[in-house]
Every structure is written in C-alpha cells, then in structure tokens.
Amino acid sequence: MNTAPTSSDEAPAPEEPRWLTTDEQRVWRSYLHATTLLEDHLDRQLQRDAGMPHIYYGLLVALAESPRRRLRMTELAMHAKITRSRLSHAIARLEKNGWVRREDCPSDKRGQFAVLTEEGVEVLRRTAPGHVEAVRQALFDRLTPDQQKALGEIMQIIAEGLQPSEAGADLPWLR
C-alpha cells in the first residue's frame, strides 16, 4: 500500500532558520561576553563593599527613589524585571539585614509594600560611591560621548521591543 502523500496532501516544507551571519554572530557573542563580565564585575564590587548582589542593590535604589521610600511588591518586581517569587526571596534577605521591611496594603488585603528602612538608606549612602565608580570605570570611561549616546539609543530600542504592552504578555513580574 502506498502511504506517501499526494501532492495536494503534502505539508509545506519548513522554513530554514534565519542563521546569524558571521558579523551578527560576532556582535552577539561580544554582547554576551561583555554583559556577563559587567554583571560579574558589579556583583563582585557590591559583594565586597556591602555583602549583597547587584540585583539587591537595584531593589534598594528603586525604593530610595520612590515616594516615601516604598513600592508595592508587584511594582518593585516590574521595576527589577524579576519574578514575584524571586522578589519575595530577595526582600526576605533584605529584611533579615534590616534594610527593608514589608507593610500590608490597607486598600488590598493581598498586597504588600516593600519599604526602605533607615539602615537601608545608610547602606546605600555608604555603597553608592563605590558602585558608581565601578560602573563608570567598567562602562562609561571606555566609551566616547557619541558611543555612550549610541549605546543608550540601542538599548532603548531593544528594551522597547522586548517589553510587550498587550494584556497577557509573558513577563517576569507577571509570573
């Protein structure tokens, strides 16, 4: 019995992947290499100076820049681009250090605020100068002003393209 499909039953041939060109591969690998090294550089500096990873520093900064030094947990997760579970773990560690406290939301029984404590403000005050110097040395001091501007524009385009605005988007802080 012939089981081969007839021409009208044939499925369309799958499209060949759009492989990266040699130049695109070079750019991609350079990007991965640089961002991995940069994140490690900043993590090591913050671990050495404050005993915290870079992500925790970013959470403290977000709270410090917020009105009354507080944010809803969901807003903080969105700001940090992390899952709510990862945020909850991070806030628990920051609470243990006395740098953050949680407060219940009076208008939403399930909601909570993360609030930066005075000790958290003090940690940022002590840590910020070294962190800014690490960022400046690793990134900005290596680029011309035109390169800095171009990098900012490129990163903005990439971020906008990766952050969908439609309902039901699969974003970390919604998980």
PDB file of N, CA and C in Angstrom, residues 84-142:
ATOM      1  N   ARG A  84       7.897  37.458  40.760  1.00  0.00           N
ATOM      2  CA  ARG A  84       7.439  37.787  42.113  1.00  0.00           C
ATOM      3  C   ARG A  84       8.074  36.852  43.137  1.00  0.00           C
ATOM      4  N   SER A  85       8.294  35.597  42.765  1.00  0.00           N
ATOM      5  CA  SER A  85       8.930  34.644  43.662  1.00  0.00           C
ATOM      6  C   SER A  85      10.366  35.066  43.972  1.00  0.00           C
ATOM      7  N   ARG A  86      11.099  35.443  42.950  1.00  0.00           N
ATOM      8  CA  ARG A  86      12.484  35.884  43.164  1.00  0.00           C
ATOM      9  C   ARG A  86      12.516  37.156  43.999  1.00  0.00           C
ATOM     10  N   LEU A  87      11.569  38.057  43.751  1.00  0.00           N
ATOM     11  CA  LEU A  87      11.494  39.283  44.549  1.00  0.00           C
ATOM     12  C   LEU A  87      11.212  38.959  46.006  1.00  0.00           C
ATOM     13  N   SER A  88      10.278  38.065  46.253  1.00  0.00           N
ATOM     14  CA  SER A  88       9.930  37.709  47.623  1.00  0.00           C
ATOM     15  C   SER A  88      11.149  37.165  48.365  1.00  0.00           C
ATOM     16  N   HIS A  89      11.926  36.327  47.695  1.00  0.00           N
ATOM     17  CA  HIS A  89      13.146  35.789  48.301  1.00  0.00           C
ATOM     18  C   HIS A  89      14.142  36.918  48.590  1.00  0.00           C
ATOM     19  N   ALA A  90      14.321  37.823  47.639  1.00  0.00           N
ATOM     20  CA  ALA A  90      15.262  38.933  47.814  1.00  0.00           C
ATOM     21  C   ALA A  90      14.828  39.834  48.961  1.00  0.00           C
ATOM     22  N   ILE A  91      13.551  40.150  49.021  1.00  0.00           N
ATOM     23  CA  ILE A  91      13.053  41.024  50.091  1.00  0.00           C
ATOM     24  C   ILE A  91      13.222  40.344  51.448  1.00  0.00           C
ATOM     25  N   ALA A  92      13.023  39.040  51.506  1.00  0.00           N
ATOM     26  CA  ALA A  92      13.241  38.316  52.768  1.00  0.00           C
ATOM     27  C   ALA A  92      14.690  38.478  53.230  1.00  0.00           C
ATOM     28  N   ARG A  93      15.634  38.384  52.303  1.00  0.00           N
ATOM     29  CA  ARG A  93      17.048  38.569  52.664  1.00  0.00           C
ATOM     30  C   ARG A  93      17.328  40.004  53.095  1.00  0.00           C
ATOM     31  N   LEU A  94      16.742  40.953  52.388  1.00  0.00           N
ATOM     32  CA  LEU A  94      16.951  42.360  52.739  1.00  0.00           C
ATOM     33  C   LEU A  94      16.304  42.687  54.089  1.00  0.00           C
ATOM     34  N   GLU A  95      15.161  42.057  54.377  1.00  0.00           N
ATOM     35  CA  GLU A  95      14.525  42.222  55.690  1.00  0.00           C
ATOM     36  C   GLU A  95      15.428  41.674  56.792  1.00  0.00           C
ATOM     37  N   LYS A  96      15.998  40.520  56.534  1.00  0.00           N
ATOM     38  CA  LYS A  96      16.878  39.881  57.519  1.00  0.00           C
ATOM     39  C   LYS A  96      18.052  40.800  57.866  1.00  0.00           C
ATOM     40  N   ASN A  97      18.537  41.548  56.878  1.00  0.00           N
ATOM     41  CA  ASN A  97      19.631  42.501  57.099  1.00  0.00           C
ATOM     42  C   ASN A  97      19.152  43.800  57.745  1.00  0.00           C
ATOM     43  N   GLY A  98      17.832  43.986  57.824  1.00  0.00           N
ATOM     44  CA  GLY A  98      17.290  45.212  58.403  1.00  0.00           C
ATOM     45  C   GLY A  98      17.228  46.380  57.438  1.00  0.00           C
ATOM     46  N   TRP A  99      17.397  46.113  56.145  1.00  0.00           N
ATOM     47  CA  TRP A  99      17.443  47.178  55.150  1.00  0.00           C
ATOM     48  C   TRP A  99      16.079  47.489  54.547  1.00  0.00           C
ATOM     49  N   VAL A 100      15.158  46.561  54.659  1.00  0.00           N
ATOM     50  CA  VAL A 100      13.811  46.704  54.100  1.00  0.00           C
ATOM     51  C   VAL A 100      12.830  46.094  55.102  1.00  0.00           C
ATOM     52  N   ARG A 101      11.621  46.613  55.108  1.00  0.00           N
ATOM     53  CA  ARG A 101      10.546  45.969  55.858  1.00  0.00           C
ATOM     54  C   ARG A 101       9.325  45.897  54.945  1.00  0.00           C
ATOM     55  N   ARG A 102       8.446  44.957  55.245  1.00  0.00           N
ATOM     56  CA  ARG A 102       7.192  44.830  54.492  1.00  0.00           C
ATOM     57  C   ARG A 102       6.075  45.464  55.302  1.00  0.00           C
ATOM     58  N   GLU A 103       5.141  46.056  54.576  1.00  0.00           N
ATOM     59  CA  GLU A 103       3.931  46.596  55.196  1.00  0.00           C
ATOM     60  C   GLU A 103       2.739  46.118  54.391  1.00  0.00           C
ATOM     61  N   ASP A 104       1.669  45.776  55.087  1.00  0.00           N
ATOM     62  CA  ASP A 104       0.442  45.393  54.396  1.00  0.00           C
ATOM     63  C   ASP A 104      -0.158  46.609  53.712  1.00  0.00           C
ATOM     64  N   CYS A 105      -0.830  46.368  52.622  1.00  0.00           N
ATOM     65  CA  CYS A 105      -1.504  47.426  51.871  1.00  0.00           C
ATOM     66  C   CYS A 105      -2.908  47.588  52.447  1.00  0.00           C
ATOM     67  N   PRO A 106      -3.239  48.772  52.945  1.00  0.00           N
ATOM     68  CA  PRO A 106      -4.556  48.941  53.557  1.00  0.00           C
ATOM     69  C   PRO A 106      -5.722  48.796  52.575  1.00  0.00           C
ATOM     70  N   SER A 107      -5.501  49.073  51.306  1.00  0.00           N
ATOM     71  CA  SER A 107      -6.584  49.014  50.328  1.00  0.00           C
ATOM     72  C   SER A 107      -6.707  47.660  49.632  1.00  0.00           C
ATOM     73  N   ASP A 108      -5.748  46.762  49.873  1.00  0.00           N
ATOM     74  CA  ASP A 108      -5.745  45.457  49.214  1.00  0.00           C
ATOM     75  C   ASP A 108      -5.190  44.429  50.199  1.00  0.00           C
ATOM     76  N   LYS A 109      -6.047  43.577  50.705  1.00  0.00           N
ATOM     77  CA  LYS A 109      -5.643  42.615  51.743  1.00  0.00           C
ATOM     78  C   LYS A 109      -4.495  41.711  51.291  1.00  0.00           C
ATOM     79  N   ARG A 110      -4.397  41.442  49.979  1.00  0.00           N
ATOM     80  CA  ARG A 110      -3.338  40.561  49.475  1.00  0.00           C
ATOM     81  C   ARG A 110      -2.061  41.329  49.144  1.00  0.00           C
ATOM     82  N   GLY A 111      -2.134  42.620  49.025  1.00  0.00           N
ATOM     83  CA  GLY A 111      -0.985  43.412  48.605  1.00  0.00           C
ATOM     84  C   GLY A 111      -0.057  43.774  49.748  1.00  0.00           C
ATOM     85  N   GLN A 112       1.214  43.965  49.397  1.00  0.00           N
ATOM     86  CA  GLN A 112       2.206  44.406  50.368  1.00  0.00           C
ATOM     87  C   GLN A 112       3.097  45.466  49.747  1.00  0.00           C
ATOM     88  N   PHE A 113       3.638  46.297  50.621  1.00  0.00           N
ATOM     89  CA  PHE A 113       4.643  47.274  50.234  1.00  0.00           C
ATOM     90  C   PHE A 113       5.999  46.797  50.730  1.00  0.00           C
ATOM     91  N   ALA A 114       7.036  47.107  49.989  1.00  0.00           N
ATOM     92  CA  ALA A 114       8.409  46.999  50.477  1.00  0.00           C
ATOM     93  C   ALA A 114       8.818  48.423  50.819  1.00  0.00           C
ATOM     94  N   VAL A 115       9.395  48.599  51.999  1.00  0.00           N
ATOM     95  CA  VAL A 115       9.758  49.928  52.486  1.00  0.00           C
ATOM     96  C   VAL A 115      11.238  49.929  52.856  1.00  0.00           C
ATOM     97  N   LEU A 116      11.972  50.895  52.361  1.00  0.00           N
ATOM     98  CA  LEU A 116      13.383  51.043  52.681  1.00  0.00           C
ATOM     99  C   LEU A 116      13.519  51.610  54.091  1.00  0.00           C
ATOM    100  N   THR A 117      14.283  50.935  54.935  1.00  0.00           N
ATOM    101  CA  THR A 117      14.493  51.395  56.315  1.00  0.00           C
ATOM    102  C   THR A 117      15.634  52.412  56.365  1.00  0.00           C
ATOM    103  N   GLU A 118      15.812  53.027  57.512  1.00  0.00           N
ATOM    104  CA  GLU A 118      16.939  53.948  57.707  1.00  0.00           C
ATOM    105  C   GLU A 118      18.265  53.217  57.530  1.00  0.00           C
ATOM    106  N   GLU A 119      18.339  51.960  58.016  1.00  0.00           N
ATOM    107  CA  GLU A 119      19.570  51.185  57.817  1.00  0.00           C
ATOM    108  C   GLU A 119      19.825  50.945  56.331  1.00  0.00           C
ATOM    109  N   GLY A 120      18.757  50.728  55.558  1.00  0.00           N
ATOM    110  CA  GLY A 120      18.893  50.554  54.119  1.00  0.00           C
ATOM    111  C   GLY A 120      19.387  51.821  53.445  1.00  0.00           C
ATOM    112  N   VAL A 121      18.880  52.957  53.894  1.00  0.00           N
ATOM    113  CA  VAL A 121      19.347  54.250  53.365  1.00  0.00           C
ATOM    114  C   VAL A 121      20.833  54.400  53.654  1.00  0.00           C
ATOM    115  N   GLU A 122      21.249  54.042  54.855  1.00  0.00           N
ATOM    116  CA  GLU A 122      22.659  54.159  55.243  1.00  0.00           C
ATOM    117  C   GLU A 122      23.544  53.238  54.404  1.00  0.00           C
ATOM    118  N   VAL A 123      23.083  52.023  54.133  1.00  0.00           N
ATOM    119  CA  VAL A 123      23.854  51.097  53.290  1.00  0.00           C
ATOM    120  C   VAL A 123      24.031  51.692  51.897  1.00  0.00           C
ATOM    121  N   LEU A 124      22.980  52.255  51.352  1.00  0.00           N
ATOM    122  CA  LEU A 124      23.087  52.885  50.028  1.00  0.00           C
ATOM    123  C   LEU A 124      24.050  54.072  50.070  1.00  0.00           C
ATOM    124  N   ARG A 125      23.957  54.889  51.116  1.00  0.00           N
ATOM    125  CA  ARG A 125      24.833  56.055  51.232  1.00  0.00           C
ATOM    126  C   ARG A 125      26.306  55.633  51.237  1.00  0.00           C
ATOM    127  N   ARG A 126      26.617  54.548  51.947  1.00  0.00           N
ATOM    128  CA  ARG A 126      27.997  54.058  52.019  1.00  0.00           C
ATOM    129  C   ARG A 126      28.437  53.355  50.733  1.00  0.00           C
ATOM    130  N   THR A 127      27.506  52.665  50.080  1.00  0.00           N
ATOM    131  CA  THR A 127      27.834  51.799  48.948  1.00  0.00           C
ATOM    132  C   THR A 127      27.799  52.513  47.601  1.00  0.00           C
ATOM    133  N   ALA A 128      26.964  53.512  47.464  1.00  0.00           N
ATOM    134  CA  ALA A 128      26.763  54.170  46.164  1.00  0.00           C
ATOM    135  C   ALA A 128      28.049  54.722  45.543  1.00  0.00           C
ATOM    136  N   PRO A 129      28.911  55.407  46.294  1.00  0.00           N
ATOM    137  CA  PRO A 129      30.117  55.948  45.631  1.00  0.00           C
ATOM    138  C   PRO A 129      30.977  54.870  44.971  1.00  0.00           C
ATOM    139  N   GLY A 130      31.197  53.759  45.641  1.00  0.00           N
ATOM    140  CA  GLY A 130      31.998  52.675  45.052  1.00  0.00           C
ATOM    141  C   GLY A 130      31.308  52.032  43.873  1.00  0.00           C
ATOM    142  N   HIS A 131      29.980  51.904  43.967  1.00  0.00           N
ATOM    143  CA  HIS A 131      29.239  51.300  42.865  1.00  0.00           C
ATOM    144  C   HIS A 131      29.270  52.190  41.631  1.00  0.00           C
ATOM    145  N   VAL A 132      29.050  53.476  41.831  1.00  0.00           N
ATOM    146  CA  VAL A 132      29.085  54.414  40.698  1.00  0.00           C
ATOM    147  C   VAL A 132      30.468  54.408  40.058  1.00  0.00           C
ATOM    148  N   GLU A 133      31.504  54.349  40.868  1.00  0.00           N
ATOM    149  CA  GLU A 133      32.859  54.300  40.319  1.00  0.00           C
ATOM    150  C   GLU A 133      33.080  53.015  39.524  1.00  0.00           C
ATOM    151  N   ALA A 134      32.548  51.888  40.021  1.00  0.00           N
ATOM    152  CA  ALA A 134      32.681  50.622  39.285  1.00  0.00           C
ATOM    153  C   ALA A 134      31.959  50.688  37.942  1.00  0.00           C
ATOM    154  N   VAL A 135      30.776  51.273  37.918  1.00  0.00           N
ATOM    155  CA  VAL A 135      30.025  51.422  36.666  1.00  0.00           C
ATOM    156  C   VAL A 135      30.776  52.349  35.717  1.00  0.00           C
ATOM    157  N   ARG A 136      31.241  53.470  36.242  1.00  0.00           N
ATOM    158  CA  ARG A 136      31.966  54.438  35.406  1.00  0.00           C
ATOM    159  C   ARG A 136      33.223  53.796  34.811  1.00  0.00           C
ATOM    160  N   GLN A 137      34.000  53.113  35.638  1.00  0.00           N
ATOM    161  CA  GLN A 137      35.252  52.505  35.181  1.00  0.00           C
ATOM    162  C   GLN A 137      34.990  51.399  34.161  1.00  0.00           C
ATOM    163  N   ALA A 138      33.959  50.601  34.413  1.00  0.00           N
ATOM    164  CA  ALA A 138      33.695  49.448  33.540  1.00  0.00           C
ATOM    165  C   ALA A 138      33.024  49.831  32.232  1.00  0.00           C
ATOM    166  N   LEU A 139      32.251  50.900  32.229  1.00  0.00           N
ATOM    167  CA  LEU A 139      31.444  51.215  31.047  1.00  0.00           C
ATOM    168  C   LEU A 139      31.744  52.593  30.469  1.00  0.00           C
ATOM    169  N   PHE A 140      31.414  53.630  31.202  1.00  0.00           N
ATOM    170  CA  PHE A 140      31.438  54.977  30.634  1.00  0.00           C
ATOM    171  C   PHE A 140      32.833  55.492  30.315  1.00  0.00           C
ATOM    172  N   ASP A 141      33.828  55.164  31.140  1.00  0.00           N
ATOM    173  CA  ASP A 141      35.189  55.633  30.868  1.00  0.00           C
ATOM    174  C   ASP A 141      35.791  54.993  29.624  1.00  0.00           C
ATOM    175  N   ARG A 142      35.198  53.911  29.150  1.00  0.00           N
ATOM    176  CA  ARG A 142      35.715  53.204  27.976  1.00  0.00           C
ATOM    177  C   ARG A 142      35.087  53.694  26.662  1.00  0.00           C
TER     178      ARG A 142
END
